[in-house]
Amino acid sequence: MEAQERESMEFDVVIVGAGPAGLAASIRLRQLAAENDQEISVCVIEKGSEVGAHILSGAVFEPRSLNELIPDWQEKGAPLNTPAAEDRFLLLSETGSRRLPTPPQMNNHGNYIVSLGNVCRWLAEQAEGLGVEVFPGFAAAEVLYHEDGSVKGVATGDMGIGKDGEKKAHYEPGIELHAKQTFFAEGCRGSLSGVLMEKFNLRDGVDPQTYGIGIKELWEIDPAKHKKGLITHTIGWPMESKTYGGSFLYHLDDNLVSVGFVIGLDYENPYLSPFEEFQRFKTHPDIRPTFEGGKRIAYGARAINEGGFQSIPKLTFPGGLLIGCSAGFVNVPKIKGSHTAMKTGMTAAEAVFEWFAAGASGREVTAYPERLKQTWVWDELYRVRNIRPSFHRGLWGGLIYSGIDTYLFRGKAPWTFHNKDDHSALKPKAQFSPIDYPKPDGEVSFDRNSSVFLSNTNHEEDQPAHLTLKDASVPIAVNLATYDAPEQRYCPAGVYEIVDGDDGKPQLQINAQNCVHCKTCDIKDPTQNIVWVTPEGGGGPNYPNM
């Protein structure tokens, strides 16, 4: 729709995304404003139907940033209810396991097993209590610019557009949100963040971002098998040694266990299915007993930044900045990113507050990255920068190098390994044989359709597809011919299917209504022909307690 048809709202700061980074930034801004008797209006918009609806993480939560942001979080009822009690680190073979020493980065003493979605719901309550306006169900679909090219804000997507592109009876135009500074906190592989990186060349001179796909289930298990606070990570089977991957099992309270599997999206075999590998993992003789007799109550998937220090882009541009996983601040060896995401949001808030206090001259808050380099986040990520890339040598090479880097060099090796785009790692099907995955047993392993059902995913069916193709011929002419259509397998929600067309020839069918917004297709498509764009606000998964 034409811009003049849209209503507009004015704020000092607009934050896109109500995850840990965005909410921490909003809270810090309002804290500083109150402490200094200033008025800074802050708005957070969130594409999920409610705050937390699209939040998916393991999660073991390191409270370092929360301690800084809200020191009395316990008195205020933060949902950190399960202190970490015991760490186990296992190497799996097909028939057994061997316990390994827990790497120091994975020592979780002082941390908490949480539902990150519930933590974000609580953070949103704290933000609203400070005067932040939080608007869930509003998806930022477009970046707005001033005439000089600087960012003016964002516009939410139009509601009530049919698949044919025409307005439906309940059509509502999007709303423009104008701000002096816009924080992009969309999470991993944010669509508008990608637009901004390209427009402002934010990735010039840095490594490509790399990713993993994390697939997770929440189970209620037999109380006799539950060990509150137990944290187990595994490596090895079912991954072959060249493919980066591993699992987590976290015992929360109320007999709940979060279980998940993460696979690096730099894998080579086009026949590999992360979803099937996760289901197969749960059948391992040392894993299966935990879930026998239990009930699976939730399912979801999400891409995870893995590029680390050498893949952090330029963080500022005229009128805005990137925080959290929009930029990529996950500490991969720690298997944590919430504490670093929150700290980037808090640091950005402090820089922007100073910018306002100094008269808001110039449109780019260059003090943010300079301040961030003085925080513990920068040092923490720098010290582990070589560990994830070392696994390009395979499991054993990665483990050996990681030990040397951690204990001998203490993260200060005089070199830095580099990252390559994940989509370029996929090799032609001719070099591999199809993988014969076991059929789901309905007790501990399941199919995609029943899994997607548990994600509570819903999209208005009569809307333009948010999974778009640059060239409609590529899926058959290239992906099917060369790679046996890997989108059928790397999508954890059954969105992509090869079916027979009316003419009897194969064609790609896109079941966009199944999409859980994991962004894997946008990352792993070998020709980068699939482009994920924002659907109507409120669409997608509705994760409970994830």
mmCIF file of C-alpha atoms in Angstrom, residues 274-479:
data_model
loop_
_atom_site.group_PDB
_atom_site.id
_atom_site.type_symbol
_atom_site.label_atom_id
_atom_site.label_comp_id
_atom_site.label_asym_id
_atom_site.label_seq_id
_atom_site.Cartn_x
_atom_site.Cartn_y
_atom_site.Cartn_z
ATOM 1 C CA PRO A 274 18.190 -32.761 10.956
ATOM 2 C CA PHE A 275 14.653 -33.668 12.053
ATOM 3 C CA GLU A 276 15.216 -37.393 11.416
ATOM 4 C CA GLU A 277 18.603 -37.296 13.134
ATOM 5 C CA PHE A 278 16.956 -35.815 16.233
ATOM 6 C CA GLN A 279 14.260 -38.491 16.250
ATOM 7 C CA ARG A 280 16.898 -41.188 15.773
ATOM 8 C CA PHE A 281 18.988 -39.732 18.627
ATOM 9 C CA LYS A 282 16.141 -40.300 21.093
ATOM 10 C CA THR A 283 16.186 -44.042 20.329
ATOM 11 C CA HIS A 284 19.746 -44.431 21.677
ATOM 12 C CA PRO A 285 19.807 -47.069 24.440
ATOM 13 C CA ASP A 286 21.148 -44.548 26.994
ATOM 14 C CA ILE A 287 18.662 -41.826 25.995
ATOM 15 C CA ARG A 288 15.437 -43.693 25.239
ATOM 16 C CA PRO A 289 14.663 -44.787 28.826
ATOM 17 C CA THR A 290 14.298 -41.157 29.944
ATOM 18 C CA PHE A 291 11.316 -40.726 27.630
ATOM 19 C CA GLU A 292 9.664 -44.135 27.773
ATOM 20 C CA GLY A 293 6.323 -43.770 29.506
ATOM 21 C CA GLY A 294 6.460 -39.982 29.190
ATOM 22 C CA LYS A 295 4.451 -37.520 27.138
ATOM 23 C CA ARG A 296 5.726 -35.114 24.478
ATOM 24 C CA ILE A 297 3.960 -31.779 24.987
ATOM 25 C CA ALA A 298 5.700 -29.247 22.735
ATOM 26 C CA TYR A 299 7.890 -29.109 19.616
ATOM 27 C CA GLY A 300 9.761 -26.394 17.743
ATOM 28 C CA ALA A 301 12.842 -25.455 15.759
ATOM 29 C CA ARG A 302 15.032 -22.386 15.278
ATOM 30 C CA ALA A 303 18.276 -21.461 13.563
ATOM 31 C CA ILE A 304 21.169 -20.467 15.828
ATOM 32 C CA ASN A 305 24.086 -18.142 15.079
ATOM 33 C CA GLU A 306 27.405 -19.996 15.183
ATOM 34 C CA GLY A 307 29.807 -17.579 13.474
ATOM 35 C CA GLY A 308 31.003 -15.954 16.665
ATOM 36 C CA PHE A 309 33.505 -13.123 16.994
ATOM 37 C CA GLN A 310 34.819 -13.096 13.418
ATOM 38 C CA SER A 311 31.289 -12.885 11.954
ATOM 39 C CA ILE A 312 30.029 -9.866 13.928
ATOM 40 C CA PRO A 313 29.014 -7.210 11.377
ATOM 41 C CA LYS A 314 29.279 -3.453 11.676
ATOM 42 C CA LEU A 315 26.652 -2.719 14.312
ATOM 43 C CA THR A 316 25.515 0.818 13.520
ATOM 44 C CA PHE A 317 24.181 2.781 10.564
ATOM 45 C CA PRO A 318 22.467 6.164 10.277
ATOM 46 C CA GLY A 319 19.276 5.983 12.324
ATOM 47 C CA GLY A 320 19.680 2.536 13.861
ATOM 48 C CA LEU A 321 21.705 -0.364 15.169
ATOM 49 C CA LEU A 322 21.803 -4.151 15.502
ATOM 50 C CA ILE A 323 21.659 -5.972 18.840
ATOM 51 C CA GLY A 324 21.542 -9.578 20.032
ATOM 52 C CA CYS A 325 21.230 -12.422 17.562
ATOM 53 C CA SER A 326 20.364 -10.028 14.738
ATOM 54 C CA ALA A 327 24.110 -9.405 14.796
ATOM 55 C CA GLY A 328 25.211 -12.803 16.117
ATOM 56 C CA PHE A 329 26.555 -12.858 19.681
ATOM 57 C CA VAL A 330 26.109 -16.530 20.624
ATOM 58 C CA ASN A 331 28.923 -18.117 22.621
ATOM 59 C CA VAL A 332 28.854 -21.496 20.851
ATOM 60 C CA PRO A 333 31.160 -23.458 23.215
ATOM 61 C CA LYS A 334 29.018 -22.264 26.138
ATOM 62 C CA ILE A 335 25.841 -23.110 24.200
ATOM 63 C CA LYS A 336 24.457 -19.775 25.373
ATOM 64 C CA GLY A 337 23.501 -16.474 23.802
ATOM 65 C CA SER A 338 20.847 -14.877 26.002
ATOM 66 C CA HIS A 339 23.293 -13.288 28.445
ATOM 67 C CA THR A 340 25.381 -11.814 25.628
ATOM 68 C CA ALA A 341 22.280 -10.704 23.691
ATOM 69 C CA MET A 342 20.944 -8.901 26.759
ATOM 70 C CA LYS A 343 24.266 -7.181 27.376
ATOM 71 C CA THR A 344 24.427 -5.904 23.788
ATOM 72 C CA GLY A 345 20.929 -4.462 24.194
ATOM 73 C CA MET A 346 21.854 -2.835 27.508
ATOM 74 C CA THR A 347 25.073 -1.400 26.064
ATOM 75 C CA ALA A 348 23.234 -0.043 23.018
ATOM 76 C CA ALA A 349 20.668 1.563 25.330
ATOM 77 C CA GLU A 350 23.405 3.284 27.328
ATOM 78 C CA ALA A 351 25.064 4.602 24.168
ATOM 79 C CA VAL A 352 21.775 5.853 22.760
ATOM 80 C CA PHE A 353 20.809 7.483 26.045
ATOM 81 C CA GLU A 354 24.119 9.383 26.026
ATOM 82 C CA TRP A 355 23.439 10.335 22.408
ATOM 83 C CA PHE A 356 20.099 11.841 23.407
ATOM 84 C CA ALA A 357 21.662 13.582 26.401
ATOM 85 C CA ALA A 358 24.320 15.131 24.135
ATOM 86 C CA GLY A 359 21.684 16.594 21.838
ATOM 87 C CA ALA A 360 21.164 13.712 19.386
ATOM 88 C CA SER A 361 23.554 15.204 16.849
ATOM 89 C CA GLY A 362 24.366 13.038 13.844
ATOM 90 C CA ARG A 363 22.240 10.049 12.988
ATOM 91 C CA GLU A 364 24.697 7.219 13.769
ATOM 92 C CA VAL A 365 25.441 6.177 17.362
ATOM 93 C CA THR A 366 29.028 5.080 16.811
ATOM 94 C CA ALA A 367 29.645 4.971 20.563
ATOM 95 C CA TYR A 368 27.677 1.698 20.825
ATOM 96 C CA PRO A 369 30.277 -0.654 19.299
ATOM 97 C CA GLU A 370 33.065 1.232 21.058
ATOM 98 C CA ARG A 371 31.333 0.756 24.399
ATOM 99 C CA LEU A 372 30.622 -2.886 23.602
ATOM 100 C CA LYS A 373 34.314 -3.558 22.989
ATOM 101 C CA GLN A 374 34.970 -2.515 26.595
ATOM 102 C CA THR A 375 32.481 -5.013 28.023
ATOM 103 C CA TRP A 376 32.928 -8.635 29.037
ATOM 104 C CA VAL A 377 30.942 -9.711 25.934
ATOM 105 C CA TRP A 378 33.760 -8.773 23.562
ATOM 106 C CA ASP A 379 36.417 -10.575 25.581
ATOM 107 C CA GLU A 380 34.204 -13.636 26.110
ATOM 108 C CA LEU A 381 33.540 -14.090 22.386
ATOM 109 C CA TYR A 382 37.127 -13.321 21.392
ATOM 110 C CA ARG A 383 38.481 -16.057 23.654
ATOM 111 C CA VAL A 384 36.322 -18.782 22.090
ATOM 112 C CA ARG A 385 36.495 -17.542 18.478
ATOM 113 C CA ASN A 386 38.478 -20.532 17.185
ATOM 114 C CA ILE A 387 36.597 -23.378 18.857
ATOM 115 C CA ARG A 388 33.567 -23.768 16.563
ATOM 116 C CA PRO A 389 35.615 -23.313 13.323
ATOM 117 C CA SER A 390 38.088 -25.948 14.524
ATOM 118 C CA PHE A 391 35.376 -28.578 14.025
ATOM 119 C CA HIS A 392 35.660 -28.091 10.261
ATOM 120 C CA ARG A 393 38.497 -30.611 10.771
ATOM 121 C CA GLY A 394 35.957 -33.124 12.084
ATOM 122 C CA LEU A 395 34.909 -34.162 15.589
ATOM 123 C CA TRP A 396 38.271 -35.470 16.763
ATOM 124 C CA GLY A 397 40.297 -32.624 15.309
ATOM 125 C CA GLY A 398 37.890 -30.143 16.837
ATOM 126 C CA LEU A 399 38.005 -31.730 20.285
ATOM 127 C CA ILE A 400 41.806 -31.868 20.287
ATOM 128 C CA TYR A 401 42.209 -28.307 19.059
ATOM 129 C CA SER A 402 39.573 -27.005 21.494
ATOM 130 C CA GLY A 403 41.456 -28.519 24.406
ATOM 131 C CA ILE A 404 44.721 -26.935 23.268
ATOM 132 C CA ASP A 405 43.083 -23.564 22.631
ATOM 133 C CA THR A 406 41.311 -23.574 25.992
ATOM 134 C CA TYR A 407 44.040 -24.859 28.282
ATOM 135 C CA LEU A 408 47.285 -23.854 26.533
ATOM 136 C CA PHE A 409 46.448 -20.649 24.662
ATOM 137 C CA ARG A 410 43.533 -19.668 26.965
ATOM 138 C CA GLY A 411 41.750 -18.206 23.966
ATOM 139 C CA LYS A 412 44.649 -15.932 23.006
ATOM 140 C CA ALA A 413 46.138 -17.933 20.113
ATOM 141 C CA PRO A 414 47.901 -15.620 17.605
ATOM 142 C CA TRP A 415 45.593 -16.664 14.778
ATOM 143 C CA THR A 416 41.912 -16.651 13.939
ATOM 144 C CA PHE A 417 40.122 -19.349 11.943
ATOM 145 C CA HIS A 418 37.622 -18.163 9.359
ATOM 146 C CA ASN A 419 34.043 -19.055 8.436
ATOM 147 C CA LYS A 420 32.432 -19.855 5.094
ATOM 148 C CA ASP A 421 28.798 -19.620 3.993
ATOM 149 C CA ASP A 422 26.795 -22.684 5.056
ATOM 150 C CA HIS A 423 24.884 -23.015 1.771
ATOM 151 C CA SER A 424 28.120 -23.450 -0.168
ATOM 152 C CA ALA A 425 29.039 -26.542 1.887
ATOM 153 C CA LEU A 426 26.334 -28.771 0.375
ATOM 154 C CA LYS A 427 27.698 -31.256 -2.169
ATOM 155 C CA PRO A 428 25.948 -32.986 -5.090
ATOM 156 C CA LYS A 429 23.839 -36.064 -4.413
ATOM 157 C CA ALA A 430 26.077 -38.124 -6.704
ATOM 158 C CA GLN A 431 28.721 -38.140 -3.956
ATOM 159 C CA PHE A 432 26.397 -39.685 -1.337
ATOM 160 C CA SER A 433 23.893 -42.452 -0.776
ATOM 161 C CA PRO A 434 20.410 -41.811 0.650
ATOM 162 C CA ILE A 435 20.154 -42.253 4.421
ATOM 163 C CA ASP A 436 17.731 -44.951 5.566
ATOM 164 C CA TYR A 437 16.079 -43.378 8.607
ATOM 165 C CA PRO A 438 13.999 -45.639 10.882
ATOM 166 C CA LYS A 439 10.254 -45.167 10.878
ATOM 167 C CA PRO A 440 8.934 -43.298 13.944
ATOM 168 C CA ASP A 441 7.677 -45.576 16.688
ATOM 169 C CA GLY A 442 5.137 -43.140 18.151
ATOM 170 C CA GLU A 443 6.612 -43.598 21.620
ATOM 171 C CA VAL A 444 9.885 -41.655 21.603
ATOM 172 C CA SER A 445 10.203 -40.815 17.873
ATOM 173 C CA PHE A 446 7.604 -39.085 15.719
ATOM 174 C CA ASP A 447 6.825 -37.749 12.262
ATOM 175 C CA ARG A 448 6.890 -34.128 11.120
ATOM 176 C CA ASN A 449 3.129 -33.579 10.917
ATOM 177 C CA SER A 450 2.412 -34.617 14.498
ATOM 178 C CA SER A 451 5.390 -32.515 15.583
ATOM 179 C CA VAL A 452 4.258 -29.368 13.789
ATOM 180 C CA PHE A 453 0.818 -29.838 15.377
ATOM 181 C CA LEU A 454 2.462 -29.501 18.808
ATOM 182 C CA SER A 455 4.074 -26.200 17.789
ATOM 183 C CA ASN A 456 0.610 -24.605 17.554
ATOM 184 C CA THR A 457 1.662 -23.087 14.244
ATOM 185 C CA ASN A 458 -0.990 -21.106 12.433
ATOM 186 C CA HIS A 459 -0.965 -18.756 9.457
ATOM 187 C CA GLU A 460 -3.906 -17.113 7.749
ATOM 188 C CA GLU A 461 -4.049 -19.357 4.666
ATOM 189 C CA ASP A 462 -5.351 -16.712 2.292
ATOM 190 C CA GLN A 463 -2.320 -14.429 2.423
ATOM 191 C CA PRO A 464 0.672 -13.996 0.112
ATOM 192 C CA ALA A 465 3.208 -16.765 0.759
ATOM 193 C CA HIS A 466 6.026 -15.605 3.022
ATOM 194 C CA LEU A 467 8.360 -18.231 1.526
ATOM 195 C CA THR A 468 9.292 -16.810 -1.848
ATOM 196 C CA LEU A 469 11.457 -17.929 -4.757
ATOM 197 C CA LYS A 470 13.707 -15.659 -6.784
ATOM 198 C CA ASP A 471 13.391 -18.074 -9.723
ATOM 199 C CA ALA A 472 10.577 -20.640 -9.794
ATOM 200 C CA SER A 473 12.515 -22.954 -12.136
ATOM 201 C CA VAL A 474 15.489 -23.472 -9.793
ATOM 202 C CA PRO A 475 13.911 -25.987 -7.330
ATOM 203 C CA ILE A 476 13.508 -28.590 -10.085
ATOM 204 C CA ALA A 477 16.233 -27.637 -12.563
ATOM 205 C CA VAL A 478 18.968 -27.281 -9.931
ATOM 206 C CA ASN A 479 17.959 -28.395 -6.430
#
